[in-house]
Short mmCIF file of C-alpha atoms in Angstrom, two decimals:
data_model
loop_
_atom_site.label_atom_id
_atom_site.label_comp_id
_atom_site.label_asym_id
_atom_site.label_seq_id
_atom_site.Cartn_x
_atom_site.Cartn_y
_atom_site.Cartn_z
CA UNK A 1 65.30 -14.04 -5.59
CA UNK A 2 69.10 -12.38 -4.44
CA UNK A 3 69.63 -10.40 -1.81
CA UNK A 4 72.09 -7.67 -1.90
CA UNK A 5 72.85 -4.62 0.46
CA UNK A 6 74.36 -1.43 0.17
CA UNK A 7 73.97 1.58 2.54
CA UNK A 8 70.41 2.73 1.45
CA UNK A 9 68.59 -0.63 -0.01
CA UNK A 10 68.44 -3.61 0.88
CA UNK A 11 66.60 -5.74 -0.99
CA UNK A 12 64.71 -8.50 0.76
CA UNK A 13 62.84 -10.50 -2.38
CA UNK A 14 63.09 -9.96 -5.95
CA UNK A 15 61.69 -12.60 -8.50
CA UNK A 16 58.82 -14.33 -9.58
CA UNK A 17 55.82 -16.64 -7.50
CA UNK A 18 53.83 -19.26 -9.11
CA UNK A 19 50.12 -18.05 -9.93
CA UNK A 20 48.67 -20.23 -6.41
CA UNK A 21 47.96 -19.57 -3.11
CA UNK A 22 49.56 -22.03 -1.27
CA UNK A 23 53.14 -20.91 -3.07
CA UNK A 24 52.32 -17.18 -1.82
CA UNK A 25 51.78 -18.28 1.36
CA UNK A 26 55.08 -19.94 2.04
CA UNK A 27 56.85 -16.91 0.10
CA UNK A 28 54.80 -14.23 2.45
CA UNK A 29 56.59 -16.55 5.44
CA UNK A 30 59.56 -16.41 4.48
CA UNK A 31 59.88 -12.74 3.17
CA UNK A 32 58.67 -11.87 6.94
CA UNK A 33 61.55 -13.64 8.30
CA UNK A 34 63.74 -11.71 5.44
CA UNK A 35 62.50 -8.41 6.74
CA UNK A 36 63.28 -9.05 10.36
CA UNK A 37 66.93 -9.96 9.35
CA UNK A 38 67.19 -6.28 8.45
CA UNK A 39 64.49 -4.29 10.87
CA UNK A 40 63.01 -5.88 14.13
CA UNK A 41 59.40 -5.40 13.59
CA UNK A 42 56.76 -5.29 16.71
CA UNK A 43 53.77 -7.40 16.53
CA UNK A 44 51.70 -4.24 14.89
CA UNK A 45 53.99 -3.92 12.29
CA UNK A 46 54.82 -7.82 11.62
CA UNK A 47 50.78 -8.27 10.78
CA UNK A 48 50.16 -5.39 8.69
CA UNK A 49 52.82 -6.62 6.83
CA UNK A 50 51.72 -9.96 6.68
CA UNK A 51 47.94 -8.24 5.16
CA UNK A 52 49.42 -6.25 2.92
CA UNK A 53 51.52 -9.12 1.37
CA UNK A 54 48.85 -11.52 1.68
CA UNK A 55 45.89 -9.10 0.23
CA UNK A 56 48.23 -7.80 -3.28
CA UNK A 57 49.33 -11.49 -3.80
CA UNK A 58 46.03 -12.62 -3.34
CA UNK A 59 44.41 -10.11 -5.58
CA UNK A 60 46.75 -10.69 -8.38
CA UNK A 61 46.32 -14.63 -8.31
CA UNK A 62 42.17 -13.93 -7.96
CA UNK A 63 41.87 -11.08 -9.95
CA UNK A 64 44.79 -10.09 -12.11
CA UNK A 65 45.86 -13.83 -13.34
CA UNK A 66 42.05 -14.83 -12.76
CA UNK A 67 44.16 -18.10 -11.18
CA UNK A 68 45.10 -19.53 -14.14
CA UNK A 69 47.94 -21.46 -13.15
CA UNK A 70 50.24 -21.00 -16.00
CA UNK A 71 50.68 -17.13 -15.19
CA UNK A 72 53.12 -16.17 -12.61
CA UNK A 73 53.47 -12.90 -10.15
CA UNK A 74 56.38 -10.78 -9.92
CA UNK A 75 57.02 -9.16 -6.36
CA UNK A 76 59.98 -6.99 -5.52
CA UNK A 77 60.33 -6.27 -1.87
CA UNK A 78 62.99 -4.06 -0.24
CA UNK A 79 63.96 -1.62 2.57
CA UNK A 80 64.84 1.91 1.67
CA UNK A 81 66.93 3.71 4.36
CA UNK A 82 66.31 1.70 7.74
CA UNK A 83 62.74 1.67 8.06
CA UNK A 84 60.94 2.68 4.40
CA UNK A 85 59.55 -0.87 3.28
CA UNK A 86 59.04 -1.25 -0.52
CA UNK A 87 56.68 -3.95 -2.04
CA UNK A 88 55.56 -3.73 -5.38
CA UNK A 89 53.39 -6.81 -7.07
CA UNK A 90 52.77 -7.29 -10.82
CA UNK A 91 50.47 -9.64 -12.21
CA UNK A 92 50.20 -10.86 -15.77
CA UNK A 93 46.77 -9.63 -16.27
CA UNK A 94 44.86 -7.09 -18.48
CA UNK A 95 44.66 -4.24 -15.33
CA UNK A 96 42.32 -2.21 -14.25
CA UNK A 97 41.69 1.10 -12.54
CA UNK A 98 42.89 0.59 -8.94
CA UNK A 99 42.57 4.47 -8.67
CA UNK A 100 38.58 3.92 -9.20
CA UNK A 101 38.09 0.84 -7.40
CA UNK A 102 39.61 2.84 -4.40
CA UNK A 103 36.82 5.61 -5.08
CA UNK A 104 34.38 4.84 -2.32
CA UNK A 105 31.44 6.87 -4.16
CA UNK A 106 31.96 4.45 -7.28
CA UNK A 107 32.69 1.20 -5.21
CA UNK A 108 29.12 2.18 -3.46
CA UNK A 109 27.92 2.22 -6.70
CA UNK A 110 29.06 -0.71 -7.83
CA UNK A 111 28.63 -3.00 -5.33
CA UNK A 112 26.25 -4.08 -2.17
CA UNK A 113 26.53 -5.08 0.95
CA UNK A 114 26.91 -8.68 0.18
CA UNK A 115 29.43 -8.36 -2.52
CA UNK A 116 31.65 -6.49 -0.69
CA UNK A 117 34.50 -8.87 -2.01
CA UNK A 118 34.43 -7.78 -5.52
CA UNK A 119 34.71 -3.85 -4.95
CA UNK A 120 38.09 -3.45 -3.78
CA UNK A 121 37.82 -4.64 -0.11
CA UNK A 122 41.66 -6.08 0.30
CA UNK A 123 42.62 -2.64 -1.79
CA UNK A 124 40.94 -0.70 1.05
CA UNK A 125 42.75 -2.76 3.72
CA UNK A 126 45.91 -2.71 2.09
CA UNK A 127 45.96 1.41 1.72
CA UNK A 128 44.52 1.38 5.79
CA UNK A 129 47.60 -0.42 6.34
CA UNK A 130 50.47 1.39 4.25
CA UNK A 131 51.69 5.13 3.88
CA UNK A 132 52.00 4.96 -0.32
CA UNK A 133 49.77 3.45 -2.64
CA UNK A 134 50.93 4.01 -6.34
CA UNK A 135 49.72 1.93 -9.65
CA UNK A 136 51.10 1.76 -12.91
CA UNK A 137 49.35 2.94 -15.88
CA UNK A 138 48.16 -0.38 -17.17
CA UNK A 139 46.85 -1.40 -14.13
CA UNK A 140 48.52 -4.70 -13.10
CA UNK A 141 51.14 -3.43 -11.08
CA UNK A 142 50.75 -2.17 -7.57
CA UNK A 143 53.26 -0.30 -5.42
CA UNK A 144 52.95 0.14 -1.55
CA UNK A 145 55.45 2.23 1.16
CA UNK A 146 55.03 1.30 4.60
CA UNK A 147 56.83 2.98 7.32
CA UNK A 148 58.47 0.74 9.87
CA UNK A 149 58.69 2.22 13.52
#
């Protein structure tokens, strides 16, 4: 968890967060304040950050880890230039296609109306709410841009 600067990045969180929600909670907190050292963000901005952290931790702890409390997330968050913000979640977890889940043909397909929660719901509030949505091959990593003013 260092922070370091140089002209271009700054890095705002790097390390791992115990597999629980109560520990990402208190790490979403204080990775808010560790943006606004950096970038003042308006009210907007400072809760669509706060979903976007909150929905990838949550989905890796849920989903990813299946909350088994002996896995742990890794999260790297950082600014690029002065208002490019950079958060990228991996989970320890076999993956799966977030490119497909994001499909809205195939999440119609593969869900109803009430189980909206299993067919990529926080995915499809998390892209709403960032510019960049990238995943790695495997499938339990998650990268997100997010342009700040």
């Amino acid at each position: 968890m260092g922070i370091f600067q140089n002209e271009k990045i700054k890095q705002i969180y790097k390390g791992f967060i115990l597999n629980d929600a109560h520990c990402a909670c208190e790490n979403i907190m204080s990775i808010l304040n560790r943006i606004q050292n950096y970038v003042s963000l308006n009210s907007d901005q400072y809760f669509d950050v706060r979903i976007i952290l909150s929905e990838l931790l949550q989905n890796a702890i849920k989903h990813g880890n299946e909350s088994e409390r002996n896995k742990k997330i890794y999260m790297r968050v950082h600014l690029e230039g002065n208002n490019i913000l950079k958060i990228t979640v991996r989970d320890q977890g076999g993956g799966f296609n977030g490119y497909k889940t994001l499909n809205e043909k195939m999440c119609r397909k593969i869900c109803d109306v009430q189980n909206l929660m299993e067919c990529g719901r926080g995915l499809q509030i998390v892209k709403s709410l960032c510019d960049q949505m990238n995943f790695n091959r495997r499938g339990n990593c998650i990268t997100v841009l997010k342009k700040l003013g």
